[in-house]
Amino acid sequence: MNRKLIGALVMSGALLLSACAGATTTAEDSAGGGEEATGPRTLLIYVDPVREAAALAYQASVEGEIDVTIEVLGQEEIIAKVALANQTGEGWPDVTFNPSNNVGVFQDPLNGYALNLDDYVDPAIIDGYNGSGDWCVIDGSYWCLKNDLAQTVLWYDTVIFDELGLTVPTTMDEFAATALELAGTGYVAGAIGDQGFYAGYLWPSGCPISQVLDQDTVRINPDAVECTRVFELVQPLVDAGVLDTRGSFDAGFLEDVARQQNVAMTIGPSWWGQFVIRPEDSWAIPAGRMAAAEMPSWSGETTNWSGEWGGGVWVGNSNAPNPQDVADAIVYLATDPDMRADKVTFPGYKPAFEKWAAGLSSDPYYVGDVTAAMVVQAPKIRQDERPARFDLRGQLGVLGTELQGSGDVEASTRTFMAGAAELAAGVGYTVVK
Amino acid sequence: MLRHRAKLVGQINALLMFLPYLVLLVMFAIVPIVMAFQVSIGPSRLSPEGGIGNYMFVFQDFRFLSAVGNVALFLVIYLPAMLIVVAGLSLLLDTIKMKYTLPLRLAYLVPAGISGSVAILVWYFMLEPTYSPFAGIFAEFGITEGVEIFNTSNLVYIFALMAFFTGAGNWIVIQYGSLQSIPDEILEAARMDGANVFQMAFLIKLPLIRKYLVYMLILVFAAGLQIFVEPYLISSSVYPGLAKDWSLNQLSYTLAFLGSNLGAAMALSMVMLLVSVVVALIIIYRTDFFDEARLKVKDKK
Amino acid sequence: MSTHSTDQKQISKVSPKTSTLVRARGYSAKAAAWLVMILFAVFSIIPMLWLVLAPSKTQVELQRDAPLSFGSFQGYRNAWENLNVFQDGRIVDWIINSIWYTGVQVLVACAVAILAGYALAATRLPFRKTMLIVTLVAMIVPQVAFVLPLFVEISALGLYNTAWAIILPGSFYPFGVFLSYIYFSSTIPAELYDAARIDGSGDWGIFFRVALPLAGGLIGMLAFFSFQVNWINFFLPFVVVSSGDVLTLPVGLGILFSSTPALSPQVGANALPIRAPEIALAGMIVAIPILIVFLASARLLVRGVLAGSVKS
């Protein structure tokens, strides 16, 4: 047999195979959602563990009509999963629970995952958010529904405050002063080695980290006064040992500080109480101690802004053959009052919120009505930060890592923001100061 | 005439026997490379023309150099450690009587089950002072906090430790086996010449298993270059972001699925593949390890 | 090779006094050697021991008690039940998948490798040299390097998210082919082949009647390495499969890391009852099979894998 012939056959076989496979890819790439809905209606829902209960409730509510499959995964995996589905042209999750910034990634035309909800969601629902759902508005349309608001408030321990004769700070300068009074007492004003630093300090101050101005421009500027004033205020607190550079969930921080009831005050999101402060496995602070106050304001600002730590969004699959089902599921998951009443987080949708707050405001665990501060802060989430096309959430991990490692607030933030700027450029933004 | 026909039948039979492997080789080694190459020179958001745009993007990515540095440093620590410990312990085992060393050799194999995701699990608990059996030892060095161990500057040592722990025992047993294959006559002769234990080990045995050690280093290098699981998992759980895009493979994954840039990801994969293949070819053609294999093929022409 | 004539002179140089010294130094050196070896053995065992003992304790006991203490047998049952809470027993899916994917991979990989190695070693295969070089290269470049390119191809072939996306690439076993080639060309004497050929057997006949019966050790080794690599594989299944019920146990373990409070406290203490003991149990289920296979095959490894000659 002719050896050259064999060789040629093998090689051309390989090339032919790759060419065919390559052709199939391009054909499927342009596939949109035009399929006819045949057979039973199905929905694939991706949630994180905290939202699994909500998804199960939804599954029960549509039993018999829609076949719901639920997958639980970590929040950092969702972008990758959707990207995998985009590449293969199949297997998209129909409803996903996401960290807030993901809607920016999914709305990106080159990604194409996010379903435009304008045509499928009742405007009354949107109104029910009272403006707090506007995070989801990109280019004039709604691309997600906010699951909850995670506005930061000032949590404080009334027992420690009484003991030391402290007053609740209303400005950031007062906050710093009060924190410094804790020096040497063994009490701290919180831990900043995680996303909490971005949500509780940088964002409310207005430090431009993800200020998306339009589809092509984003403002990221570590030299802005809104950033430098944070560095100047926070570094002395870190140096004095009253702000812990570990993460709030760090095993060591839990052991030595939090569970010893040594946190005098901390800027934390609205879900901090039910999710972190209270549970036995977490800080396990006893009843009758913790209260929530409004955010301290930065000097020169007329509003005492909040940032957000968490606050997830539900995004739908634009490729689904049954977009109305997708939208209905999202509406239920984000807003159903009965389902949301006993959940941990602050619902963004007013009717759901009212039911949630009714339970919490008279809860004897807390001192006073913690929902009062949360309600005040809800419309005060600073609107400068907007969803971006790059994975900001992943980059936030770098901020925490840097803070834990060096304790140098300015250097850590600059590293974090430099990376964000690179990521932004990598997805086609022009980064401006 | 008959001989030609017999030869033909022989070739067809041979081809049939080889065919399943050939199919797998083409389908799962060659075709993916070709396709990946096509994607790597294809268009992407920042280089709509394609060509070398994706490659330039990768080389200029802010994470590329540090990932190269991380992997390089990891290899620089990991490879010599493997060489010294594996060679040392296998020689030690060989010097002692065989039957007494069986329990030891079995013990060395035990860590081989702790690989990949299990390695992260076990090593997190081994190194986190709150849980660790070695907490006492850590305390002696003044280490009481998790963050003192799990921080960016220690990562390279942690990953080297994990890789070493999983692989060393396996290789010790294999190299011990190689030592068994040294002909007794050589050892006897050396003993007659009055060689002491150390001379036996380092001047006689070690050179004779040199090529197997080289082979081990090559495999370990190639695998180490591709490290992904351990840094990825540690950054997606306990210490979020700690080892984000730490290794080249992680960067490739991030580019593909978090940065919506499959072209750049494939470019990076191609570069890494190229490095591995070049190293492999150098080893095959420039050392004597595979000569025996190639010579056998030559003979049978 | 030997120089017996010089031996006499050298032996006579060793006086009784020197020999005691040498012996004393020899003893302490030997003690040091044993110490090193035993220390390494101890460090090798401790983590696995921890892993096996951890599920017997509760989370609190794990933090409070000695790390290598034993809790109770009920601890294992509790840990298993808690693991099953995650997505209603998803872990069982993972275990079953791991078992049958790896099983098929090992079977196919070994069968294919033995045939191919034999073809390279003992037949008139065209392009043998090229095939050997390609195999050597593929052997040195680990599969991990191919994973992202494989993803592109697998999605193009429509195999994405199926068991075959994992099984088929895992059946490509160049190292097995190389081992098999070495084995068939060096362990089986050429005379045996020739004799069979003279008797009139064709290539297939020689394979089944001469080569295969002598390949016991080889098959063991091939199965061993193939099993180890495929059972523990993370990156490939992670990328080419997305649905939880198609995934394997190592990847499932990774999912547990990021979705349960055991290693990700930020997930929330109350979300799932999966803490350190439960995760340790899952890790145990991944690690123990490899351990068993390794210990059972230790003899095979000892007999000189790389040296090529596996004497039965």
CSV table of C-alpha atoms in Angstrom, one decimal, chain A residues 160-376:
chain,number,residue,atom,x,y,z
A,160,ILE,CA,-20.5,48.5,74.3
A,161,PHE,CA,-21.6,52.0,73.5
A,162,ASP,CA,-23.2,52.4,76.9
A,163,GLU,CA,-20.2,50.9,78.6
A,164,LEU,CA,-17.8,53.3,76.9
A,165,GLY,CA,-20.2,56.2,76.8
A,166,LEU,CA,-20.1,56.6,73.1
A,167,THR,CA,-22.5,58.4,70.8
A,168,VAL,CA,-23.6,57.1,67.5
A,169,PRO,CA,-21.6,58.9,64.8
A,170,THR,CA,-23.5,60.7,62.1
A,171,THR,CA,-20.5,61.8,60.0
A,172,MET,CA,-17.5,59.8,58.8
A,173,ASP,CA,-15.2,62.1,60.8
A,174,GLU,CA,-17.2,61.3,63.9
A,175,PHE,CA,-17.0,57.6,62.9
A,176,ALA,CA,-13.3,57.8,62.8
A,177,ALA,CA,-13.1,59.7,66.1
A,178,THR,CA,-15.4,57.1,67.8
A,179,ALA,CA,-13.4,54.3,66.3
A,180,LEU,CA,-10.1,55.8,67.7
A,181,GLU,CA,-11.7,55.9,71.1
A,182,LEU,CA,-11.9,52.1,70.9
A,183,ALA,CA,-8.1,51.9,70.7
A,184,GLY,CA,-6.7,49.9,73.5
A,185,THR,CA,-10.1,48.7,74.7
A,186,GLY,CA,-10.0,45.5,72.8
A,187,TYR,CA,-13.1,46.5,70.8
A,188,VAL,CA,-13.0,47.1,67.0
A,189,ALA,CA,-15.0,49.0,64.5
A,190,GLY,CA,-15.4,46.1,62.1
A,191,ALA,CA,-13.3,44.1,59.6
A,192,ILE,CA,-12.4,45.5,56.2
A,193,GLY,CA,-10.5,42.6,54.6
A,194,ASP,CA,-13.2,41.8,52.1
A,195,GLN,CA,-15.9,43.4,49.9
A,196,GLY,CA,-17.2,45.3,52.9
A,197,PHE,CA,-14.5,47.9,52.4
A,198,TYR,CA,-15.7,48.6,48.9
A,199,ALA,CA,-19.4,48.6,49.8
A,200,GLY,CA,-19.1,50.4,53.1
A,201,TYR,CA,-16.4,53.0,52.4
A,202,LEU,CA,-15.3,53.4,48.8
A,203,TRP,CA,-18.8,53.3,47.2
A,204,PRO,CA,-20.6,55.6,49.6
A,205,SER,CA,-17.8,58.1,49.3
A,206,GLY,CA,-18.1,58.0,45.5
A,207,CYS,CA,-14.7,56.7,44.7
A,208,PRO,CA,-14.9,56.0,40.9
A,209,ILE,CA,-14.4,52.3,40.5
A,210,SER,CA,-17.1,51.2,38.1
A,211,GLN,CA,-18.7,54.5,37.0
A,212,VAL,CA,-20.0,53.4,33.6
A,213,LEU,CA,-20.7,56.6,31.7
A,214,ASP,CA,-21.9,54.9,28.5
A,215,GLN,CA,-21.4,51.8,26.5
A,216,ASP,CA,-17.8,52.8,25.7
A,217,THR,CA,-16.6,54.7,28.7
A,218,VAL,CA,-16.0,54.0,32.3
A,219,ARG,CA,-14.5,56.2,35.0
A,220,ILE,CA,-11.9,54.6,37.2
A,221,ASN,CA,-9.8,57.0,39.1
A,222,PRO,CA,-7.9,56.2,42.3
A,223,ASP,CA,-6.6,59.8,42.5
A,224,ALA,CA,-10.1,61.3,42.9
A,225,VAL,CA,-10.7,63.1,46.1
A,226,GLU,CA,-13.5,60.7,46.8
A,227,CYS,CA,-11.0,57.9,47.0
A,228,THR,CA,-8.1,59.7,48.7
A,229,ARG,CA,-10.3,60.9,51.6
A,230,VAL,CA,-11.2,57.2,52.3
A,231,PHE,CA,-7.5,56.3,52.4
A,232,GLU,CA,-6.8,59.2,54.8
A,233,LEU,CA,-9.6,58.4,57.1
A,234,VAL,CA,-9.3,54.6,57.2
A,235,GLN,CA,-5.5,54.1,57.4
A,236,PRO,CA,-5.1,55.6,60.9
A,237,LEU,CA,-7.9,53.3,62.1
A,238,VAL,CA,-6.1,50.3,60.6
A,239,ASP,CA,-2.8,51.4,62.2
A,240,ALA,CA,-4.5,51.9,65.6
A,241,GLY,CA,-5.8,48.4,65.4
A,242,VAL,CA,-9.5,49.3,65.5
A,243,LEU,CA,-10.2,48.2,62.0
A,244,ASP,CA,-9.3,44.6,61.5
A,245,THR,CA,-7.7,43.8,58.2
A,246,ARG,CA,-9.0,40.2,58.1
A,247,GLY,CA,-12.3,39.3,56.3
A,248,SER,CA,-15.5,39.3,58.3
A,249,PHE,CA,-15.9,35.6,57.7
A,250,ASP,CA,-12.3,34.7,58.5
A,251,ALA,CA,-12.0,31.9,61.0
A,252,GLY,CA,-9.5,33.8,63.1
A,253,PHE,CA,-11.6,37.0,63.2
A,254,LEU,CA,-14.6,35.0,64.2
A,255,GLU,CA,-12.8,33.2,67.0
A,256,ASP,CA,-10.8,36.2,68.5
A,257,VAL,CA,-13.1,39.1,67.9
A,258,ALA,CA,-16.6,38.6,66.6
A,259,ARG,CA,-17.7,35.8,68.8
A,260,GLN,CA,-16.1,37.5,71.8
A,261,GLN,CA,-18.6,40.3,71.2
A,262,ASN,CA,-15.8,42.7,70.6
A,263,VAL,CA,-17.3,44.4,67.6
A,264,ALA,CA,-18.5,47.8,68.9
A,265,MET,CA,-19.7,49.0,65.5
A,266,THR,CA,-19.4,48.1,61.9
A,267,ILE,CA,-20.6,49.4,58.6
A,268,GLY,CA,-22.4,46.5,57.1
A,269,PRO,CA,-25.2,45.7,54.7
A,270,SER,CA,-28.8,45.3,55.6
A,271,TRP,CA,-28.6,41.5,55.7
A,272,TRP,CA,-25.8,41.6,58.2
A,273,GLY,CA,-28.2,41.2,61.1
A,274,GLN,CA,-30.0,38.0,60.2
A,275,PHE,CA,-27.1,36.4,58.3
A,276,VAL,CA,-23.9,37.3,60.2
A,277,ILE,CA,-24.6,38.9,63.6
A,278,ARG,CA,-27.3,36.6,64.8
A,279,PRO,CA,-26.7,32.9,63.7
A,280,GLU,CA,-25.2,30.6,66.2
A,281,ASP,CA,-22.5,29.4,63.8
A,282,SER,CA,-21.5,32.9,62.9
A,283,TRP,CA,-21.0,35.9,65.3
A,284,ALA,CA,-23.7,34.6,67.7
A,285,ILE,CA,-24.2,38.0,69.4
A,286,PRO,CA,-26.7,37.6,72.2
A,287,ALA,CA,-30.1,39.3,72.0
A,288,GLY,CA,-30.8,42.8,73.1
A,289,ARG,CA,-27.5,44.3,72.0
A,290,MET,CA,-27.4,45.2,68.3
A,291,ALA,CA,-29.0,48.2,66.6
A,292,ALA,CA,-28.8,49.8,63.2
A,293,ALA,CA,-28.3,53.5,62.5
A,294,GLU,CA,-28.1,55.5,59.3
A,295,MET,CA,-24.9,55.7,57.4
A,296,PRO,CA,-22.5,58.4,58.5
A,297,SER,CA,-22.0,61.0,55.8
A,298,TRP,CA,-18.8,62.2,54.2
A,299,SER,CA,-18.0,65.8,54.8
A,300,GLY,CA,-19.3,68.1,52.0
A,301,GLU,CA,-21.9,65.6,50.9
A,302,THR,CA,-25.5,66.5,51.3
A,303,THR,CA,-26.6,62.9,51.4
A,304,ASN,CA,-25.4,60.1,53.6
A,305,TRP,CA,-24.9,57.6,50.9
A,306,SER,CA,-24.8,53.8,51.2
A,307,GLY,CA,-23.0,51.3,49.1
A,308,GLU,CA,-24.2,47.7,48.5
A,309,TRP,CA,-22.5,44.5,49.5
A,310,GLY,CA,-24.4,41.8,47.7
A,311,GLY,CA,-27.8,42.6,46.6
A,312,GLY,CA,-28.3,40.0,43.9
A,313,VAL,CA,-30.2,40.2,40.7
A,314,TRP,CA,-32.3,37.7,38.7
A,315,VAL,CA,-31.4,37.6,35.1
A,316,GLY,CA,-33.4,35.7,32.4
A,317,ASN,CA,-32.2,33.8,29.3
A,318,SER,CA,-32.8,35.6,26.1
A,319,ASN,CA,-32.4,32.3,24.2
A,320,ALA,CA,-35.3,30.6,26.0
A,321,PRO,CA,-38.2,29.4,23.9
A,322,ASN,CA,-40.6,30.5,26.6
A,323,PRO,CA,-39.5,34.0,27.7
A,324,GLN,CA,-42.8,34.8,29.4
A,325,ASP,CA,-42.3,31.8,31.7
A,326,VAL,CA,-38.8,33.0,32.4
A,327,ALA,CA,-40.0,36.5,33.3
A,328,ASP,CA,-42.8,35.2,35.5
A,329,ALA,CA,-40.4,33.0,37.4
A,330,ILE,CA,-38.1,36.0,37.9
A,331,VAL,CA,-41.0,38.1,39.1
A,332,TYR,CA,-42.0,35.4,41.6
A,333,LEU,CA,-38.5,34.9,42.9
A,334,ALA,CA,-37.8,38.6,43.2
A,335,THR,CA,-41.0,39.9,44.6
A,336,ASP,CA,-43.5,37.3,46.0
A,337,PRO,CA,-44.4,38.8,49.4
A,338,ASP,CA,-45.2,35.5,51.1
A,339,MET,CA,-42.2,33.7,49.9
A,340,ARG,CA,-39.9,36.6,50.8
A,341,ALA,CA,-41.3,37.3,54.3
A,342,ASP,CA,-39.0,35.0,56.2
A,343,LYS,CA,-35.9,35.3,54.0
A,344,VAL,CA,-32.7,36.9,55.2
A,345,THR,CA,-32.4,39.8,52.8
A,346,PHE,CA,-34.1,43.1,52.4
A,347,PRO,CA,-36.6,42.8,49.5
A,348,GLY,CA,-36.4,45.6,46.9
A,349,TYR,CA,-40.0,45.3,46.0
A,350,LYS,CA,-42.2,47.4,48.3
A,351,PRO,CA,-45.0,45.0,49.1
A,352,ALA,CA,-42.6,42.2,49.8
A,353,PHE,CA,-40.5,44.5,51.8
A,354,GLU,CA,-43.4,45.6,54.0
A,355,LYS,CA,-44.2,42.1,54.9
A,356,TRP,CA,-40.5,41.4,55.6
A,357,ALA,CA,-40.1,44.5,57.7
A,358,ALA,CA,-43.2,43.8,59.7
A,359,GLY,CA,-41.5,40.7,61.0
A,360,LEU,CA,-38.2,42.3,61.7
A,361,SER,CA,-39.1,45.7,63.1
A,362,SER,CA,-40.6,44.3,66.2
A,363,ASP,CA,-38.1,41.5,66.6
A,364,PRO,CA,-36.9,41.6,70.2
A,365,TYR,CA,-33.5,40.3,69.2
A,366,TYR,CA,-32.6,43.8,68.1
A,367,VAL,CA,-32.6,47.0,70.1
A,368,GLY,CA,-35.1,49.3,68.5
A,369,ASP,CA,-36.4,49.0,65.0
A,370,VAL,CA,-33.5,48.1,62.7
A,371,THR,CA,-35.6,48.5,59.6
A,372,ALA,CA,-35.9,52.2,60.2
A,373,ALA,CA,-32.3,52.9,59.2
A,374,MET,CA,-32.6,50.4,56.3
A,375,VAL,CA,-35.6,52.1,54.9
A,376,VAL,CA,-33.9,55.5,55.1
